[in-house]
XYZ file of C-alpha atoms in Angstrom:
523
model
C -100.481 45.163 32.953
C -101.539 45.597 36.586
C -100.871 49.234 37.405
C -101.905 51.142 40.491
C -101.022 54.541 39.067
C -104.650 55.404 38.361
C -105.647 54.365 41.906
C -103.194 56.636 43.726
C -104.811 59.299 45.887
C -103.541 62.279 47.843
C -103.142 59.995 50.877
C -100.906 57.611 48.889
C -98.614 60.416 47.794
C -98.562 61.811 51.333
C -97.463 58.424 52.714
C -94.608 58.254 50.198
C -93.431 61.797 50.962
C -93.580 61.315 54.740
C -91.691 58.028 54.513
C -88.948 59.506 52.352
C -88.642 62.428 54.772
C -88.281 60.060 57.746
C -85.730 58.003 55.822
C -83.661 61.102 55.078
C -83.793 62.193 58.724
C -82.556 58.784 59.883
C -79.764 58.871 57.327
C -78.650 62.413 58.167
C -78.794 61.823 61.933
C -76.820 58.575 61.864
C -74.186 59.982 59.507
C -73.679 63.202 61.496
C -70.691 62.019 63.524
C -68.007 59.947 61.877
C -64.471 59.848 63.151
C -62.704 57.134 61.164
C -62.725 55.164 57.940
C -63.608 52.051 59.949
C -66.877 53.622 61.094
C -67.911 54.384 57.529
C -67.412 50.782 56.407
C -68.080 48.697 59.542
C -70.242 51.038 61.662
C -67.310 51.428 64.104
C -67.955 47.894 65.376
C -71.165 49.153 67.009
C -73.914 46.865 65.671
C -76.143 44.940 68.086
C -77.804 41.599 67.354
C -81.151 43.031 66.234
C -79.463 45.520 63.911
C -77.290 42.753 62.421
C -80.275 40.456 61.898
C -82.474 43.112 60.308
C -79.632 44.377 58.120
C -78.745 40.885 56.877
C -82.401 40.188 56.184
C -82.796 43.503 54.370
C -79.776 42.615 52.238
C -81.217 39.167 51.510
C -84.868 40.149 51.007
C -84.465 42.051 47.774
C -87.253 42.991 45.377
C -86.596 39.706 43.605
C -88.130 37.822 46.536
C -91.340 39.839 46.541
C -91.765 39.012 42.878
C -90.107 35.597 42.575
C -91.485 33.963 45.731
C -95.034 35.020 44.822
C -94.478 33.684 41.303
C -93.240 30.291 42.530
C -96.027 30.173 45.119
C -98.535 30.710 42.315
C -97.118 27.976 40.077
C -95.818 25.297 42.473
C -96.763 26.085 46.078
C -94.408 26.284 49.048
C -91.439 24.227 47.801
C -89.345 27.356 47.239
C -89.359 28.098 50.972
C -86.609 25.461 51.194
C -84.265 28.171 49.924
C -84.948 30.131 53.124
C -85.694 27.455 55.727
C -82.834 25.105 54.795
C -80.559 28.139 55.129
C -80.551 27.868 58.939
C -77.966 25.061 58.667
C -75.521 27.310 56.847
C -76.283 30.346 58.975
C -75.339 28.156 61.941
C -72.099 27.328 60.111
C -71.447 31.055 59.735
C -72.163 31.681 63.415
C -70.050 28.933 64.984
C -67.313 28.252 62.414
C -66.686 31.324 60.271
C -67.733 34.327 62.401
C -65.417 33.506 65.355
C -62.472 33.378 62.965
C -63.442 36.539 61.107
C -63.951 38.550 64.295
C -60.914 37.197 66.120
C -58.716 38.620 63.365
C -60.613 41.900 63.176
C -60.806 41.796 59.385
C -62.807 44.375 57.443
C -63.293 42.239 54.342
C -63.277 38.546 53.514
C -60.479 38.900 50.931
C -58.416 40.375 53.790
C -59.184 37.261 55.833
C -57.869 35.021 53.066
C -54.901 37.317 52.536
C -53.807 36.896 56.147
C -53.572 33.148 55.651
C -52.426 32.800 52.051
C -50.785 36.085 51.114
C -51.383 39.269 49.163
C -51.859 37.521 45.805
C -54.747 35.465 47.158
C -56.327 38.572 48.663
C -56.148 40.412 45.347
C -57.606 37.519 43.315
C -60.482 37.091 45.750
C -61.111 40.843 45.881
C -61.595 41.037 42.111
C -63.788 37.932 42.098
C -65.852 39.392 44.951
C -66.332 42.643 43.051
C -67.557 40.810 39.960
C -69.855 38.667 42.099
C -71.386 41.655 43.851
C -71.898 43.572 40.619
C -73.682 40.624 38.996
C -75.522 38.772 41.739
C -76.359 41.697 44.002
C -76.438 45.049 42.281
C -77.394 44.313 38.683
C -79.866 41.483 39.221
C -81.324 43.106 42.329
C -81.719 46.427 40.586
C -83.266 44.765 37.548
C -85.816 42.935 39.697
C -86.634 46.153 41.524
C -87.053 48.089 38.308
C -89.158 45.266 36.889
C -91.466 45.422 39.900
C -91.731 49.216 39.929
C -92.488 49.114 36.205
C -95.364 46.746 36.989
C -96.683 49.165 39.593
C -96.376 52.520 37.877
C -95.938 51.623 34.215
C -92.859 53.852 33.896
C -89.838 52.900 31.745
C -87.284 50.514 33.221
C -84.484 53.042 32.759
C -86.246 55.681 34.864
C -87.195 53.143 37.542
C -83.709 51.833 38.145
C -81.971 55.220 37.936
C -84.228 56.659 40.657
C -83.916 53.574 42.847
C -80.140 53.234 42.622
C -79.729 56.977 43.192
C -81.665 56.805 46.461
C -79.772 53.734 47.658
C -76.457 55.227 46.570
C -77.175 58.407 48.532
C -77.186 56.555 51.844
C -74.230 54.347 50.993
C -72.309 57.470 49.876
C -73.041 59.643 52.905
C -73.439 57.310 55.843
C -71.857 53.954 55.139
C -72.901 50.805 56.987
C -74.102 52.487 60.181
C -76.611 54.614 58.276
C -77.790 51.675 56.158
C -78.152 49.436 59.228
C -80.314 51.999 61.049
C -82.493 52.507 57.980
C -82.879 48.754 57.502
C -84.367 48.256 60.971
C -87.093 50.748 60.070
C -87.552 49.216 56.629
C -87.842 45.605 57.738
C -90.462 46.380 60.365
C -92.445 48.144 57.651
C -91.957 45.218 55.247
C -93.297 42.748 57.813
C -96.377 44.897 58.527
C -97.289 45.551 54.879
C -96.673 41.947 53.773
C -98.646 40.599 56.724
C -101.525 42.901 55.839
C -101.559 41.654 52.234
C -101.600 38.019 53.400
C -104.343 38.757 55.942
C -106.544 40.461 53.353
C -105.974 37.555 50.963
C -106.958 34.922 53.518
C -110.096 36.892 54.322
C -110.941 37.126 50.628
C -110.720 33.360 49.999
C -112.771 32.527 53.095
C -110.219 31.552 55.735
C -107.252 29.256 56.374
C -109.114 26.084 55.414
C -109.630 27.398 51.898
C -105.854 27.538 51.415
C -105.700 23.750 51.608
C -109.032 22.800 50.035
C -108.669 25.088 47.014
C -105.118 24.116 46.014
C -103.468 20.886 44.823
C -102.070 18.718 47.622
C -98.590 19.003 46.139
C -98.615 22.739 46.848
C -98.040 22.036 50.555
C -95.081 19.683 50.310
C -91.501 20.840 50.898
C -90.065 17.585 49.556
C -90.683 16.899 45.873
C -90.037 13.484 44.255
C -86.874 12.885 42.251
C -88.972 12.912 39.094
C -90.002 16.524 39.680
C -88.536 18.638 36.871
C -88.297 21.946 38.714
C -87.293 21.124 42.307
C -86.367 17.443 42.855
C -85.431 16.698 46.466
C -81.870 15.593 45.705
C -81.067 18.827 43.843
C -82.082 20.936 46.827
C -80.370 18.612 49.327
C -77.026 18.479 47.468
C -76.908 21.539 45.252
C -78.357 24.250 47.469
C -75.655 23.930 50.187
C -72.976 25.011 47.688
C -74.739 28.287 46.986
C -75.760 28.700 50.635
C -72.194 28.381 51.970
C -70.943 30.910 49.440
C -73.888 33.234 50.014
C -74.155 33.222 53.807
C -70.574 32.446 54.868
C -68.307 34.042 52.248
C -70.325 36.859 50.664
C -69.126 40.313 51.730
C -72.588 41.865 51.403
C -74.131 39.294 53.778
C -71.240 38.999 56.233
C -70.414 42.705 56.461
C -72.974 43.332 59.214
C -71.408 40.539 61.276
C -67.971 42.095 60.813
C -69.430 45.300 62.291
C -70.739 43.536 65.431
C -69.996 44.871 68.929
C -68.840 41.406 69.948
C -68.887 37.776 68.849
C -71.955 37.169 71.024
C -73.876 39.980 69.315
C -72.773 38.730 65.903
C -73.857 35.154 66.610
C -77.212 36.266 68.019
C -77.719 38.486 64.973
C -77.119 35.525 62.657
C -79.551 33.477 64.719
C -82.087 36.301 64.439
C -82.029 36.339 60.630
C -82.567 32.566 60.651
C -85.773 33.156 62.657
C -86.809 35.972 60.313
C -86.442 33.639 57.337
C -89.300 31.513 58.673
C -91.537 34.456 57.778
C -90.903 33.910 54.062
C -93.792 31.443 53.913
C -96.568 33.615 55.378
C -95.247 36.944 54.082
C -94.117 36.163 50.528
C -95.009 32.695 49.245
C -98.582 32.601 50.550
C -99.259 35.719 48.501
C -98.714 33.642 45.360
C -100.717 30.680 46.629
C -103.668 32.909 47.508
C -103.416 34.576 44.104
C -103.644 31.117 42.498
C -106.962 30.607 44.297
C -108.388 34.046 43.505
C -106.986 34.487 39.981
C -106.189 31.010 38.588
C -105.832 32.074 34.950
C -103.089 34.688 34.988
C -101.301 34.854 31.646
C -98.024 35.716 33.382
C -97.419 34.237 36.881
C -94.868 36.995 37.566
C -97.861 39.328 37.895
C -99.119 37.433 40.953
C -97.770 39.878 43.529
C -99.081 43.029 41.835
C -102.394 41.365 41.011
C -102.907 40.829 44.730
C -101.913 44.393 45.546
C -104.139 46.048 42.975
C -107.185 43.951 43.879
C -106.914 43.657 47.670
C -105.479 46.874 49.049
C -108.189 49.502 49.640
C -107.960 53.004 48.173
C -105.444 55.065 50.108
C -103.270 52.057 51.015
C -101.424 51.671 47.732
C -98.849 54.205 48.852
C -97.706 51.638 51.389
C -96.769 49.304 48.544
C -94.565 51.960 47.000
C -93.068 52.620 50.435
C -92.225 48.989 51.103
C -90.626 48.642 47.668
C -88.471 51.685 48.318
C -87.594 50.217 51.715
C -86.531 46.853 50.327
C -84.615 48.349 47.420
C -82.734 50.889 49.521
C -81.767 48.144 51.975
C -80.576 45.606 49.422
C -78.858 47.946 46.990
C -77.468 50.192 49.722
C -75.887 47.297 51.602
C -74.477 45.905 48.361
C -72.977 49.250 47.362
C -71.369 49.606 50.777
C -69.860 46.121 50.512
C -68.592 46.835 46.990
C -67.026 50.046 48.273
C -65.422 48.276 51.234
C -63.806 45.498 49.195
C -62.395 47.833 46.546
C -61.109 50.388 49.049
C -59.616 48.015 51.617
C -58.372 45.186 49.395
C -57.301 46.987 46.216
C -56.912 50.742 46.798
C -55.103 50.522 50.143
C -53.197 47.394 49.167
C -51.933 48.327 45.715
C -52.823 51.912 44.749
C -52.295 54.147 47.799
C -51.067 52.277 50.902
C -50.431 55.565 52.760
C -53.887 57.027 52.132
C -55.339 59.302 54.801
C -58.713 58.657 56.418
C -60.253 61.344 54.216
C -58.825 59.730 51.069
C -60.036 56.280 52.153
C -63.609 57.480 52.677
C -63.590 59.514 49.464
C -62.375 56.504 47.486
C -65.165 54.441 48.977
C -67.676 57.082 47.932
C -66.350 57.237 44.366
C -66.619 53.444 44.245
C -70.294 53.761 45.190
C -70.865 56.195 42.303
C -69.069 53.977 39.771
C -70.916 50.920 41.113
C -74.251 52.695 40.602
C -73.410 53.514 36.985
C -72.240 49.981 36.140
C -75.252 48.433 37.877
C -77.666 50.602 35.899
C -76.049 49.648 32.578
C -76.010 45.920 33.436
C -79.608 45.995 34.671
C -80.716 47.592 31.398
C -78.853 44.855 29.512
C -80.551 42.140 31.589
C -83.896 43.720 30.737
C -83.298 42.720 27.126
C -83.360 39.014 28.062
C -86.748 37.398 27.514
C -88.487 34.217 28.581
C -86.536 33.534 31.795
C -87.946 32.591 35.206
C -86.648 35.209 37.644
C -86.414 32.906 40.659
C -84.493 30.178 38.847
C -82.258 32.684 37.070
C -81.270 34.228 40.384
C -80.646 30.844 41.985
C -78.749 29.463 38.994
C -76.477 32.494 38.668
C -75.633 32.282 42.361
C -75.096 28.557 41.923
C -72.565 29.109 39.132
C -70.681 31.810 41.053
C -70.619 29.829 44.303
C -68.459 26.663 43.819
C -64.989 28.299 43.915
C -65.903 30.372 46.984
C -67.497 27.492 48.863
C -64.564 25.168 48.115
C -61.842 27.698 48.980
C -63.324 28.867 52.279
C -64.231 25.377 53.480
C -60.745 24.068 52.732
C -59.073 27.116 54.295
C -61.075 26.944 57.510
C -61.472 23.209 58.021
C -58.216 21.738 56.667
C -54.923 22.927 58.083
C -52.892 21.546 55.163
C -54.607 23.591 52.461
C -51.860 25.187 50.371
C -51.595 28.632 48.827
C -51.269 27.129 45.335
C -54.485 25.161 45.828
C -56.407 28.250 46.934
C -55.127 30.413 44.083
C -55.819 27.660 41.545
C -59.406 27.251 42.709
C -59.987 31.002 42.637
C -58.678 31.345 39.068
C -59.245 28.087 37.211
C -62.321 27.354 39.315
C -63.809 30.763 38.546
C -63.305 30.375 34.777
C -64.715 26.836 34.865
C -67.759 27.655 36.967
C -68.653 30.921 35.247
C -67.960 29.404 31.832
C -70.373 26.542 32.471
C -72.921 29.069 33.733
C -72.675 31.159 30.565
C -73.090 28.033 28.460
C -76.119 26.907 30.517
C -77.881 30.265 30.457
C -76.996 31.712 27.054
C -74.887 29.596 24.681
C -76.780 26.305 25.049
C -79.863 27.359 27.067
C -81.342 24.541 29.096
C -84.845 25.148 27.771
C -83.598 24.298 24.257
C -80.959 21.657 25.059
C -82.156 18.860 27.329
C -78.742 17.285 28.048
C -78.224 19.523 31.079
C -78.817 18.197 34.597
C -80.589 20.441 37.111
C -78.649 23.681 37.651
C -78.282 22.925 41.375
C -76.682 19.592 40.540
C -74.300 21.263 38.071
C -73.207 23.528 40.940
C -72.736 20.489 43.168
C -70.658 18.606 40.574
C -68.373 21.611 40.016
C -67.973 22.036 43.783
C -66.988 18.384 44.285
C -64.507 18.593 41.400
C -62.910 21.736 42.850
C -62.688 20.207 46.329
C -60.875 17.185 44.874
C -58.523 19.424 42.895
C -57.824 21.517 46.001
C -56.977 18.463 48.112
C -54.765 16.906 45.414
C -52.799 20.119 44.822
C -52.360 20.655 48.570
C -50.969 17.135 48.966
C -48.702 17.298 45.915
C -47.531 20.903 46.349
C -47.739 21.854 50.036
C -46.945 25.426 51.020
C -43.240 25.931 51.682
C -44.023 28.790 54.079
C -46.472 28.091 56.870
C -49.377 30.544 56.929
C -51.411 31.594 59.932
C -54.029 28.944 59.462
C -57.464 29.726 60.859
C -57.427 26.641 63.054
C -54.530 28.124 65.047
C -56.339 31.343 65.962
C -57.464 31.560 69.581
C -61.245 31.573 69.365
C -63.723 33.002 71.844
C -66.030 30.440 73.430
C -69.679 30.508 72.351
C -71.919 31.788 75.167
C -74.749 29.785 76.737
C -77.477 32.104 75.460
C -76.218 31.653 71.887
C -76.300 27.858 72.250
C -79.851 28.020 73.626
C -81.001 30.272 70.778
C -79.681 27.841 68.154
C -81.140 24.815 69.974
C -84.585 26.439 69.996
C -84.264 27.212 66.300
C -83.230 23.630 65.501
C -86.301 22.249 67.284
C -88.544 24.746 65.476
C -87.153 23.870 62.060
C -87.511 20.125 62.661
C -91.163 20.655 63.586
C -91.799 22.772 60.473
C -90.238 20.184 58.167
C -92.226 17.378 59.783
C -95.471 19.346 59.368
C -94.831 20.246 55.715
C -93.040 17.058 54.644
């Protein structure tokens, strides 16, 4: 095992202590003045574009990416960057289609958005599904990946790693809510960029320069588009299957969208979404190149998941290893903290206020949110420990496949609700119930009952997600045509939407040109 414990010096420990002290000061300062329940959950609608972008990126860039992207870079090259670069299409969809509708209604949660259009029953169903999704895809898997990485670094038990990490993240979600987490995430993401850039720089120096990246690796390592015969990432699977997960993840996921809901204005929200799309370009130089460089320097690793820590332990000079611990704390606090706040928001706003205590005071609302954070921490720890018992699974593909199996009902429901005026309440509720059982059931069969590594009848997991999505879309359309709603709902297409500003259009045009150039270069 690659451990840096024996290399830690007084300077390393000092860096960790100083960072934690600064983090606590930021948290205490930003949580000092709170006047309403809205501020605790949505930062009192005070977030600017840079804060939104950094916070969304911090939520997205969990410890799984530091480990998984380096692992995929080591084994296959840059193909996995499609999962970040291709995302700009669906972030644009969030900015110009979904965000204007969310903000025009002033909703605090996405189940509330659906409830406005299809009734209380729909809101409740989606709230429960959102809670399950966040517990599995955000908290438990994210916490497991973080504990896995910290265990690689320090060699301490998984249980101790995840309890400490979730306690720190829960502290900020408990005391300060979204505003505190957003402020901390700006600090954290700047630190993440600097430390990751330093690791890449040291690696390039070690191998002898940029040219060595291309001359010392297989040609296939530098292609974004893999042939249809490729077992791991065929082009058609990414083209068709990834959009299902991306729509659900970027456009309908409370943890990702919550920062946008806390925007000062639509313009700030749209610019913040554009900003995270730019930040995602950095995944190649900051995360994936680490694995590619490790392949050149250490081509015979027994376990490719050790690529990231192998680079750290061999390239960072004495006294710098504390920075690695710092950046891991930063990423974990951002991801888990944002997820806990979203979990708290959905339960409090969509279930507690709706069904348990509709007349709750502001104090009761905030306290309920805080208790939800505590319960969420406990459940996440137990589920992460259970996941740790699973062996022989590729972290990157497990994360992507689980998201892919959760995504189809959400992607189908939100697309139909926003883009088709005739979508009926029965269709939405059917997709959220039957669709959830179908999609999750197939996922359980794929991952555990009839694992794909033992049963070769399965198509690629991205294509399974695509097939389920298409089936649910067809079912939704048929039900809407056969059983239209007898009571007209406030369909999203009828909401008066604010016009997109010129600067937002320019920002997205520049990004489109940039992404086209990148795909042409790495075709």
